[in-house]
mmCIF file of C-alpha atoms in Angstrom:
data_model
loop_
_atom_site.group_PDB
_atom_site.id
_atom_site.type_symbol
_atom_site.label_atom_id
_atom_site.label_comp_id
_atom_site.label_asym_id
_atom_site.label_seq_id
_atom_site.Cartn_x
_atom_site.Cartn_y
_atom_site.Cartn_z
ATOM 1 C CA UNK J 4 0.258 -0.443 19.716
ATOM 2 C CA UNK J 5 1.828 -0.499 15.956
ATOM 3 C CA UNK J 6 4.743 0.763 16.908
ATOM 4 C CA UNK J 7 5.718 -2.798 18.587
ATOM 5 C CA UNK J 8 5.498 -4.442 15.142
ATOM 6 C CA UNK J 9 8.875 -4.870 13.768
ATOM 7 C CA UNK J 10 7.583 -6.552 10.468
ATOM 8 C CA UNK J 11 6.101 -4.721 7.447
ATOM 9 C CA UNK J 12 5.134 -7.128 4.642
ATOM 10 C CA UNK J 13 4.321 -5.238 1.139
ATOM 11 C CA UNK J 14 1.276 -3.706 0.591
ATOM 12 C CA UNK J 15 -1.893 -4.489 -1.687
ATOM 13 C CA UNK J 16 -0.824 -1.568 -3.569
ATOM 14 C CA UNK J 17 2.455 -2.799 -4.196
ATOM 15 C CA UNK J 18 1.112 -6.565 -5.466
ATOM 16 C CA UNK J 19 -0.889 -4.571 -7.975
ATOM 17 C CA UNK J 20 2.026 -2.188 -9.044
ATOM 18 C CA UNK J 21 3.658 -5.811 -9.698
ATOM 19 C CA UNK J 22 0.613 -7.347 -11.596
ATOM 20 C CA UNK J 23 0.559 -3.820 -13.783
ATOM 21 C CA UNK J 24 4.713 -3.998 -14.391
ATOM 22 C CA UNK J 25 3.992 -8.177 -15.156
ATOM 23 C CA UNK J 26 1.320 -7.180 -17.592
ATOM 24 C CA UNK J 27 3.129 -4.850 -19.904
ATOM 25 C CA UNK J 28 4.550 -5.975 -23.209
ATOM 26 C CA UNK J 29 7.072 -8.304 -23.433
ATOM 27 C CA UNK J 30 6.931 -8.970 -19.114
ATOM 28 C CA UNK J 31 5.546 -11.771 -17.202
ATOM 29 C CA UNK J 32 5.128 -11.986 -13.540
ATOM 30 C CA UNK J 33 5.668 -15.254 -11.136
ATOM 31 C CA UNK J 34 5.355 -16.339 -7.872
ATOM 32 C CA UNK J 35 7.204 -18.318 -5.415
ATOM 33 C CA UNK J 36 6.568 -19.679 -1.826
ATOM 34 C CA UNK J 37 9.403 -19.416 0.871
ATOM 35 C CA UNK J 38 9.522 -23.064 2.338
ATOM 36 C CA UNK J 39 9.328 -23.477 5.905
ATOM 37 C CA UNK J 40 9.997 -19.592 6.048
ATOM 38 C CA UNK J 41 10.731 -18.352 9.853
ATOM 39 C CA UNK J 42 12.816 -21.159 10.453
ATOM 40 C CA UNK J 43 15.369 -20.276 7.980
ATOM 41 C CA UNK J 44 16.242 -17.413 9.935
ATOM 42 C CA UNK J 45 18.137 -17.223 12.903
ATOM 43 C CA UNK J 46 16.841 -15.883 15.938
ATOM 44 C CA UNK J 47 19.116 -13.142 17.763
ATOM 45 C CA UNK J 48 18.320 -10.704 20.236
ATOM 46 C CA UNK J 49 17.543 -11.748 23.692
ATOM 47 C CA UNK J 50 18.278 -15.454 24.398
ATOM 48 C CA UNK J 51 14.892 -17.693 24.124
ATOM 49 C CA UNK J 52 14.413 -21.113 26.185
ATOM 50 C CA UNK J 53 11.917 -23.354 25.316
ATOM 51 C CA UNK J 54 10.593 -27.057 26.683
ATOM 52 C CA UNK J 55 10.519 -29.442 24.461
ATOM 53 C CA UNK J 56 6.942 -31.299 24.491
ATOM 54 C CA UNK J 57 7.537 -35.110 25.690
ATOM 55 C CA UNK J 58 6.987 -36.874 22.323
ATOM 56 C CA UNK J 59 9.999 -34.574 20.541
ATOM 57 C CA UNK J 60 12.461 -35.418 23.489
ATOM 58 C CA UNK J 61 15.704 -37.129 22.409
ATOM 59 C CA UNK J 62 17.048 -40.365 24.676
ATOM 60 C CA UNK J 63 19.429 -38.032 26.617
ATOM 61 C CA UNK J 64 16.465 -36.267 28.212
ATOM 62 C CA UNK J 65 14.295 -38.806 29.424
ATOM 63 C CA UNK J 66 15.147 -38.639 32.932
ATOM 64 C CA UNK J 67 14.502 -34.864 33.316
ATOM 65 C CA UNK J 68 11.114 -33.507 34.248
ATOM 66 C CA UNK J 69 11.044 -30.319 32.066
ATOM 67 C CA UNK J 70 14.220 -29.870 30.218
ATOM 68 C CA UNK J 71 14.458 -26.595 28.203
ATOM 69 C CA UNK J 72 16.776 -26.052 25.393
ATOM 70 C CA UNK J 73 18.310 -22.948 23.402
ATOM 71 C CA UNK J 74 15.966 -21.678 20.542
ATOM 72 C CA UNK J 75 18.376 -21.114 17.981
ATOM 73 C CA UNK J 76 15.714 -20.713 14.668
ATOM 74 C CA UNK J 77 12.434 -18.089 14.182
ATOM 75 C CA UNK J 78 10.002 -20.931 15.390
ATOM 76 C CA UNK J 79 6.619 -20.032 14.348
ATOM 77 C CA UNK J 80 4.475 -18.544 17.108
ATOM 78 C CA UNK J 81 7.205 -16.283 18.757
ATOM 79 C CA UNK J 82 6.145 -12.871 18.733
ATOM 80 C CA UNK J 83 9.757 -11.446 16.611
ATOM 81 C CA UNK J 84 9.953 -14.493 14.261
ATOM 82 C CA UNK J 85 8.274 -12.403 11.386
ATOM 83 C CA UNK J 86 10.879 -9.392 12.023
ATOM 84 C CA UNK J 87 14.006 -11.956 11.967
ATOM 85 C CA UNK J 88 12.742 -13.644 8.693
ATOM 86 C CA UNK J 89 12.453 -10.102 7.454
ATOM 87 C CA UNK J 90 15.864 -8.893 8.523
ATOM 88 C CA UNK J 91 17.078 -12.485 6.951
ATOM 89 C CA UNK J 92 15.231 -12.327 3.826
ATOM 90 C CA UNK J 93 16.369 -8.548 3.277
ATOM 91 C CA UNK J 94 19.748 -9.202 3.719
ATOM 92 C CA UNK J 95 20.186 -11.877 1.266
ATOM 93 C CA UNK J 96 18.000 -10.421 -1.314
ATOM 94 C CA UNK J 97 20.356 -7.234 -1.265
ATOM 95 C CA UNK J 98 23.463 -9.559 -1.532
ATOM 96 C CA UNK J 99 22.225 -11.075 -4.986
ATOM 97 C CA UNK J 100 21.789 -7.450 -6.236
ATOM 98 C CA UNK J 101 18.058 -6.426 -5.107
ATOM 99 C CA UNK J 102 17.789 -3.019 -3.686
ATOM 100 C CA UNK J 103 14.832 -1.747 -1.435
ATOM 101 C CA UNK J 104 12.295 0.792 -3.095
ATOM 102 C CA UNK J 105 12.108 2.641 0.263
ATOM 103 C CA UNK J 106 11.085 3.121 3.833
ATOM 104 C CA UNK J 107 7.559 4.024 2.034
ATOM 105 C CA UNK J 108 7.279 0.715 0.393
ATOM 106 C CA UNK J 109 8.317 -1.806 2.684
ATOM 107 C CA UNK J 110 9.484 -5.369 1.712
ATOM 108 C CA UNK J 111 9.466 -4.309 -2.373
ATOM 109 C CA UNK J 112 12.694 -4.338 -4.686
ATOM 110 C CA UNK J 113 13.932 -3.917 -7.609
ATOM 111 C CA UNK J 114 16.997 -5.374 -9.542
ATOM 112 C CA UNK J 115 18.691 -2.576 -11.472
ATOM 113 C CA UNK J 116 20.474 -4.777 -13.930
ATOM 114 C CA UNK J 117 17.599 -7.344 -14.639
ATOM 115 C CA UNK J 118 14.883 -4.594 -14.662
ATOM 116 C CA UNK J 119 12.871 -6.813 -12.154
ATOM 117 C CA UNK J 120 10.278 -5.608 -9.680
ATOM 118 C CA UNK J 121 9.983 -7.924 -6.733
ATOM 119 C CA UNK J 122 7.866 -8.072 -3.669
ATOM 120 C CA UNK J 123 7.794 -9.966 -0.234
ATOM 121 C CA UNK J 124 4.776 -10.791 1.645
ATOM 122 C CA UNK J 125 6.075 -13.042 4.572
ATOM 123 C CA UNK J 126 6.496 -16.089 2.598
ATOM 124 C CA UNK J 127 5.058 -15.208 -0.768
ATOM 125 C CA UNK J 128 7.205 -13.644 -3.451
ATOM 126 C CA UNK J 129 6.006 -11.988 -6.572
ATOM 127 C CA UNK J 130 8.387 -11.095 -9.194
ATOM 128 C CA UNK J 131 7.473 -9.050 -12.336
ATOM 129 C CA UNK J 132 9.765 -8.127 -15.450
ATOM 130 C CA UNK J 133 11.170 -8.787 -18.635
ATOM 131 C CA UNK J 134 10.121 -12.730 -19.322
ATOM 132 C CA UNK J 135 13.560 -13.696 -20.302
ATOM 133 C CA UNK J 136 15.011 -12.494 -16.909
ATOM 134 C CA UNK J 137 13.020 -13.997 -14.558
ATOM 135 C CA UNK J 138 14.654 -17.527 -14.776
ATOM 136 C CA UNK J 139 17.784 -15.925 -13.578
ATOM 137 C CA UNK J 140 16.708 -13.668 -11.355
ATOM 138 C CA UNK J 141 14.909 -16.833 -9.336
ATOM 139 C CA UNK J 142 18.066 -18.938 -9.727
ATOM 140 C CA UNK J 143 19.943 -16.256 -7.625
ATOM 141 C CA UNK J 144 17.335 -15.881 -4.751
ATOM 142 C CA UNK J 145 17.643 -19.650 -4.648
ATOM 143 C CA UNK J 146 20.997 -19.499 -3.819
ATOM 144 C CA UNK J 147 20.464 -17.636 -0.619
ATOM 145 C CA UNK J 148 16.893 -18.470 0.347
ATOM 146 C CA UNK J 149 15.032 -21.638 0.301
ATOM 147 C CA UNK J 150 11.912 -21.498 -2.517
ATOM 148 C CA UNK J 151 9.459 -23.865 -3.838
ATOM 149 C CA UNK J 152 9.149 -23.850 -7.848
ATOM 150 C CA UNK J 153 8.308 -20.601 -9.264
ATOM 151 C CA UNK J 154 5.028 -20.624 -10.880
ATOM 152 C CA UNK J 155 2.637 -18.377 -12.945
ATOM 153 C CA UNK J 156 -0.231 -16.413 -12.019
ATOM 154 C CA UNK J 157 -2.737 -18.287 -9.481
ATOM 155 C CA UNK J 158 -3.823 -17.706 -6.016
ATOM 156 C CA UNK J 159 -2.015 -14.973 -4.026
ATOM 157 C CA UNK J 160 -3.355 -13.578 -0.464
ATOM 158 C CA UNK J 161 -6.582 -15.687 -0.924
ATOM 159 C CA UNK J 162 -7.442 -14.099 -4.559
ATOM 160 C CA UNK J 163 -7.382 -16.155 -7.691
ATOM 161 C CA UNK J 164 -5.476 -14.380 -10.605
ATOM 162 C CA UNK J 165 -5.814 -15.215 -14.154
ATOM 163 C CA UNK J 166 -3.858 -14.046 -17.036
ATOM 164 C CA UNK J 167 -6.349 -13.697 -20.222
ATOM 165 C CA UNK J 168 -5.987 -11.934 -23.456
ATOM 166 C CA UNK J 169 -8.420 -8.958 -24.019
ATOM 167 C CA UNK J 170 -9.375 -6.419 -26.553
ATOM 168 C CA UNK J 171 -8.673 -3.212 -25.100
ATOM 169 C CA UNK J 172 -11.678 -1.085 -25.062
ATOM 170 C CA UNK J 173 -9.834 2.230 -25.717
ATOM 171 C CA UNK J 174 -7.223 1.422 -28.206
ATOM 172 C CA UNK J 175 -9.158 -1.498 -29.420
ATOM 173 C CA UNK J 176 -5.616 -3.668 -29.469
ATOM 174 C CA UNK J 177 -5.235 -6.996 -27.931
ATOM 175 C CA UNK J 178 -3.798 -6.891 -24.253
ATOM 176 C CA UNK J 179 -2.436 -9.042 -21.654
ATOM 177 C CA UNK J 180 -5.351 -8.292 -18.856
ATOM 178 C CA UNK J 181 -5.469 -9.632 -15.418
ATOM 179 C CA UNK J 182 -8.838 -11.325 -13.827
ATOM 180 C CA UNK J 183 -8.836 -11.093 -9.827
ATOM 181 C CA UNK J 184 -11.811 -13.709 -8.890
ATOM 182 C CA UNK J 185 -12.823 -13.436 -5.199
ATOM 183 C CA UNK J 186 -15.899 -15.420 -5.913
ATOM 184 C CA UNK J 187 -15.049 -18.313 -3.635
ATOM 185 C CA UNK J 188 -14.059 -16.054 -1.001
ATOM 186 C CA UNK J 189 -17.435 -14.181 -1.173
ATOM 187 C CA UNK J 190 -19.409 -17.580 -1.037
ATOM 188 C CA UNK J 191 -17.581 -17.912 2.357
ATOM 189 C CA UNK J 192 -18.771 -14.418 3.349
ATOM 190 C CA UNK J 193 -22.297 -15.271 2.874
ATOM 191 C CA UNK J 194 -22.025 -18.765 4.702
ATOM 192 C CA UNK J 195 -20.506 -16.502 7.807
ATOM 193 C CA UNK J 196 -23.580 -14.561 7.324
ATOM 194 C CA UNK J 197 -26.562 -16.883 7.107
ATOM 195 C CA UNK J 198 -24.980 -18.733 9.596
ATOM 196 C CA UNK J 199 -24.140 -16.322 12.244
ATOM 197 C CA UNK J 200 -27.885 -14.614 11.673
ATOM 198 C CA UNK J 201 -29.979 -17.962 10.804
ATOM 199 C CA UNK J 202 -30.794 -16.719 7.064
ATOM 200 C CA UNK J 203 -31.788 -19.213 4.591
ATOM 201 C CA UNK J 204 -29.358 -18.784 1.828
ATOM 202 C CA UNK J 205 -31.811 -19.131 -0.746
ATOM 203 C CA UNK J 206 -33.805 -16.063 0.255
ATOM 204 C CA UNK J 207 -31.039 -14.114 -0.550
ATOM 205 C CA UNK J 208 -31.702 -15.317 -4.537
ATOM 206 C CA UNK J 209 -35.351 -14.584 -4.363
ATOM 207 C CA UNK J 210 -35.540 -10.782 -5.374
ATOM 208 C CA UNK J 211 -33.337 -9.644 -7.869
ATOM 209 C CA UNK J 212 -30.779 -6.753 -6.874
ATOM 210 C CA UNK J 213 -28.796 -4.574 -9.208
ATOM 211 C CA UNK J 214 -26.881 -2.490 -6.731
ATOM 212 C CA UNK J 215 -25.611 -3.223 -3.183
ATOM 213 C CA UNK J 216 -27.541 -0.341 -2.110
ATOM 214 C CA UNK J 217 -31.118 0.091 -0.999
ATOM 215 C CA UNK J 218 -33.231 2.692 -3.570
ATOM 216 C CA UNK J 219 -31.829 6.275 -3.969
ATOM 217 C CA UNK J 220 -33.956 7.876 -1.804
ATOM 218 C CA UNK J 221 -33.535 5.702 1.071
ATOM 219 C CA UNK J 222 -29.836 5.429 0.637
ATOM 220 C CA UNK J 223 -28.985 9.661 0.628
ATOM 221 C CA UNK J 224 -30.613 10.972 3.344
ATOM 222 C CA UNK J 225 -30.984 14.800 4.040
ATOM 223 C CA UNK J 226 -30.513 16.103 7.448
ATOM 224 C CA UNK J 227 -33.938 16.556 7.996
ATOM 225 C CA UNK J 228 -34.819 12.709 7.327
ATOM 226 C CA UNK J 229 -37.306 13.465 4.720
ATOM 227 C CA UNK J 230 -38.370 12.570 1.008
ATOM 228 C CA UNK J 231 -40.914 14.503 -1.313
ATOM 229 C CA UNK J 232 -43.987 12.634 -1.910
ATOM 230 C CA UNK J 233 -44.182 14.185 -5.189
ATOM 231 C CA UNK J 234 -40.839 13.543 -6.827
ATOM 232 C CA UNK J 235 -39.206 11.323 -4.408
ATOM 233 C CA UNK J 236 -36.267 13.942 -3.871
ATOM 234 C CA UNK J 237 -34.550 14.300 -0.520
ATOM 235 C CA UNK J 238 -35.997 17.793 0.237
ATOM 236 C CA UNK J 239 -37.286 19.649 3.564
ATOM 237 C CA UNK J 240 -40.852 19.665 2.467
ATOM 238 C CA UNK J 241 -43.666 20.748 4.575
ATOM 239 C CA UNK J 242 -46.009 18.280 3.663
ATOM 240 C CA UNK J 243 -47.578 16.397 6.329
ATOM 241 C CA UNK J 244 -47.263 13.086 4.569
ATOM 242 C CA UNK J 245 -43.736 13.716 4.406
ATOM 243 C CA UNK J 246 -43.622 14.461 7.967
ATOM 244 C CA UNK J 247 -45.294 11.675 8.970
ATOM 245 C CA UNK J 248 -42.514 9.562 6.884
ATOM 246 C CA UNK J 249 -40.112 11.418 8.884
ATOM 247 C CA UNK J 250 -41.427 10.055 12.381
ATOM 248 C CA UNK J 251 -41.735 6.842 11.109
ATOM 249 C CA UNK J 252 -38.189 6.840 10.106
ATOM 250 C CA UNK J 253 -37.021 8.226 13.303
ATOM 251 C CA UNK J 254 -38.854 5.340 15.007
ATOM 252 C CA UNK J 255 -37.017 2.884 13.327
ATOM 253 C CA UNK J 256 -33.940 4.343 13.814
ATOM 254 C CA UNK J 257 -34.440 4.358 17.732
ATOM 255 C CA UNK J 258 -34.994 0.299 18.004
ATOM 256 C CA UNK J 259 -31.923 -1.152 17.416
ATOM 257 C CA UNK J 260 -31.760 -4.127 14.771
ATOM 258 C CA UNK J 261 -31.067 -7.563 15.715
ATOM 259 C CA UNK J 262 -27.373 -7.952 14.260
ATOM 260 C CA UNK J 263 -25.317 -4.975 15.758
ATOM 261 C CA UNK J 264 -23.256 -7.785 17.725
ATOM 262 C CA UNK J 265 -21.792 -10.188 14.934
ATOM 263 C CA UNK J 266 -22.376 -7.521 12.233
ATOM 264 C CA UNK J 267 -18.539 -6.144 12.329
ATOM 265 C CA UNK J 268 -17.448 -9.962 11.542
ATOM 266 C CA UNK J 269 -19.212 -9.785 8.300
ATOM 267 C CA UNK J 270 -18.508 -6.234 7.459
ATOM 268 C CA UNK J 271 -14.438 -7.180 7.895
ATOM 269 C CA UNK J 272 -14.894 -10.457 5.846
ATOM 270 C CA UNK J 273 -16.640 -8.296 2.879
ATOM 271 C CA UNK J 274 -14.059 -5.549 3.304
ATOM 272 C CA UNK J 275 -10.873 -7.921 2.529
ATOM 273 C CA UNK J 276 -12.761 -9.013 -0.526
ATOM 274 C CA UNK J 277 -13.718 -4.988 -1.827
ATOM 275 C CA UNK J 278 -10.036 -4.197 -1.344
ATOM 276 C CA UNK J 279 -8.640 -6.955 -3.128
ATOM 277 C CA UNK J 280 -11.234 -7.106 -6.468
ATOM 278 C CA UNK J 281 -14.803 -5.810 -5.803
ATOM 279 C CA UNK J 282 -14.621 -1.839 -5.400
ATOM 280 C CA UNK J 283 -18.223 -1.859 -6.161
ATOM 281 C CA UNK J 284 -18.817 -3.352 -2.245
ATOM 282 C CA UNK J 285 -16.450 -0.344 -0.691
ATOM 283 C CA UNK J 286 -18.508 2.378 -0.374
ATOM 284 C CA UNK J 287 -21.510 0.842 1.219
ATOM 285 C CA UNK J 288 -19.381 -1.567 3.483
ATOM 286 C CA UNK J 289 -17.321 1.048 5.218
ATOM 287 C CA UNK J 290 -20.478 2.939 5.613
ATOM 288 C CA UNK J 291 -22.013 0.269 7.921
ATOM 289 C CA UNK J 292 -18.649 -0.357 9.317
ATOM 290 C CA UNK J 293 -19.332 3.353 10.722
ATOM 291 C CA UNK J 294 -22.710 2.221 12.136
ATOM 292 C CA UNK J 295 -21.472 -0.873 14.144
ATOM 293 C CA UNK J 296 -21.611 1.088 17.354
ATOM 294 C CA UNK J 297 -24.889 3.031 16.758
ATOM 295 C CA UNK J 298 -26.470 -0.458 14.656
ATOM 296 C CA UNK J 299 -30.140 0.127 14.227
ATOM 297 C CA UNK J 300 -32.763 -1.703 12.125
ATOM 298 C CA UNK J 301 -32.051 0.487 9.002
ATOM 299 C CA UNK J 302 -28.533 -0.997 9.315
ATOM 300 C CA UNK J 303 -29.570 -4.416 9.364
ATOM 301 C CA UNK J 304 -31.955 -3.875 6.471
ATOM 302 C CA UNK J 305 -28.945 -2.340 4.379
ATOM 303 C CA UNK J 306 -26.634 -5.186 5.467
ATOM 304 C CA UNK J 307 -29.245 -7.460 4.612
ATOM 305 C CA UNK J 308 -29.588 -5.950 1.149
ATOM 306 C CA UNK J 309 -25.450 -5.864 0.473
ATOM 307 C CA UNK J 310 -25.143 -9.936 0.926
ATOM 308 C CA UNK J 311 -28.145 -10.248 -1.187
ATOM 309 C CA UNK J 312 -26.113 -8.302 -4.098
ATOM 310 C CA UNK J 313 -23.171 -10.588 -3.009
ATOM 311 C CA UNK J 314 -24.726 -13.998 -3.346
ATOM 312 C CA UNK J 315 -26.246 -13.076 -6.824
ATOM 313 C CA UNK J 316 -22.849 -11.396 -7.933
ATOM 314 C CA UNK J 317 -20.296 -13.076 -6.562
ATOM 315 C CA UNK J 318 -18.859 -14.346 -9.990
ATOM 316 C CA UNK J 319 -17.958 -10.888 -11.101
ATOM 317 C CA UNK J 320 -14.607 -10.215 -11.470
ATOM 318 C CA UNK J 321 -12.168 -7.099 -11.268
ATOM 319 C CA UNK J 322 -10.108 -6.750 -14.889
ATOM 320 C CA UNK J 323 -6.725 -4.799 -15.079
ATOM 321 C CA UNK J 324 -4.337 -4.417 -17.872
ATOM 322 C CA UNK J 325 -1.453 -2.411 -19.253
ATOM 323 C CA UNK J 326 -1.396 -2.271 -23.364
ATOM 324 C CA UNK J 327 1.714 -0.012 -23.092
ATOM 325 C CA UNK J 328 5.473 -0.067 -22.320
ATOM 326 C CA UNK J 329 6.662 0.774 -18.805
ATOM 327 C CA UNK J 330 8.471 3.815 -20.445
ATOM 328 C CA UNK J 331 4.817 5.239 -21.963
ATOM 329 C CA UNK J 332 3.192 5.425 -18.513
ATOM 330 C CA UNK J 333 2.668 8.017 -16.016
ATOM 331 C CA UNK J 334 0.860 8.779 -12.855
ATOM 332 C CA UNK J 335 -2.335 11.189 -12.525
ATOM 333 C CA UNK J 336 -3.275 12.175 -9.251
ATOM 334 C CA UNK J 337 -6.964 13.542 -8.550
ATOM 335 C CA UNK J 338 -8.159 15.308 -5.213
ATOM 336 C CA UNK J 339 -11.272 16.404 -3.934
ATOM 337 C CA UNK J 340 -12.476 17.979 -0.750
ATOM 338 C CA UNK J 341 -16.063 16.335 -1.202
ATOM 339 C CA UNK J 342 -15.229 12.836 -2.063
ATOM 340 C CA UNK J 343 -17.774 10.554 -1.260
ATOM 341 C CA UNK J 344 -19.318 12.958 1.124
ATOM 342 C CA UNK J 345 -21.127 11.281 4.350
ATOM 343 C CA UNK J 346 -24.867 11.262 3.126
ATOM 344 C CA UNK J 347 -26.253 10.993 6.655
ATOM 345 C CA UNK J 348 -24.335 14.182 7.757
ATOM 346 C CA UNK J 349 -23.094 16.160 4.552
ATOM 347 C CA UNK J 350 -19.784 16.560 5.961
ATOM 348 C CA UNK J 351 -17.117 17.024 3.508
ATOM 349 C CA UNK J 352 -14.553 14.369 3.502
ATOM 350 C CA UNK J 353 -11.130 14.760 1.889
ATOM 351 C CA UNK J 354 -10.232 11.979 -0.641
ATOM 352 C CA UNK J 355 -8.026 11.376 -3.497
ATOM 353 C CA UNK J 356 -7.294 8.507 -6.304
ATOM 354 C CA UNK J 357 -4.019 7.886 -8.503
ATOM 355 C CA UNK J 358 -4.296 6.216 -11.926
#
């Protein structure tokens, strides 16, 4: 399925790299949008003919029943328009000195002379580098591609980006930080949840919750599914009270919850926000997504708990900063065989993270 996709926009990781580079001392980051991007590119390949709507036909076509014309531009809606626009954009960027980073980082470019990093996400351009070089670079691009006026940090891919000055908790120096705010989008997630499942939004704020998880003993279930009645730990206790709890837990899991059909719509919407700016939601959201095909009442309870947390903490922002020059930065990778192991089966799941 994915082999048929001709276009490859920049990734979220590339956008964060641009933010990092733009936050370094002496650097800045700006954005611009291509004006009617697709129709700036010529439609090549297999000839395509389209039938004009009656209101858009010139006088010379008034007498024809269904006149058709050759489509010359990559019109929005054509399945290959994104591909032709991307090729058009790449060709013109390379003409003005930008060089592609590589196949592993699609739609990412560097300008060796101006020391700039540019990413392109469809019609959104984000460029980072030395402040005094940005204006010249935008002028070069605009000689080939029609863009609106470059602007400072703002909304990008549905997330509000704000540049602020903060004191680094590590060095104590004042640094340029970026706040990623998804509060408006998360509020929409809550609205979708309440509408789909007929939930009163005010009820999500009745009980204060500090985490998106249920209590620890309810979240991390040992293979036996029981909890020690004395200490609350997860163990294979032979205590009769614990066995009764196990039976009640099994009975609860045997009855599907009422939210199994539309749950994926809410989860996928929250997933985007968690990947953009709310990593505190990733664990519980991905865990619930893995249960869509086996949804039960316990899953419904956990989803409700997560949305309570989202409603009460939607204004939290993700903050990143760079207090050192790019020459002093380095990459560090961490990997673990049991990274975020599955708590239901205790199976090891390989994972890693790069700083």
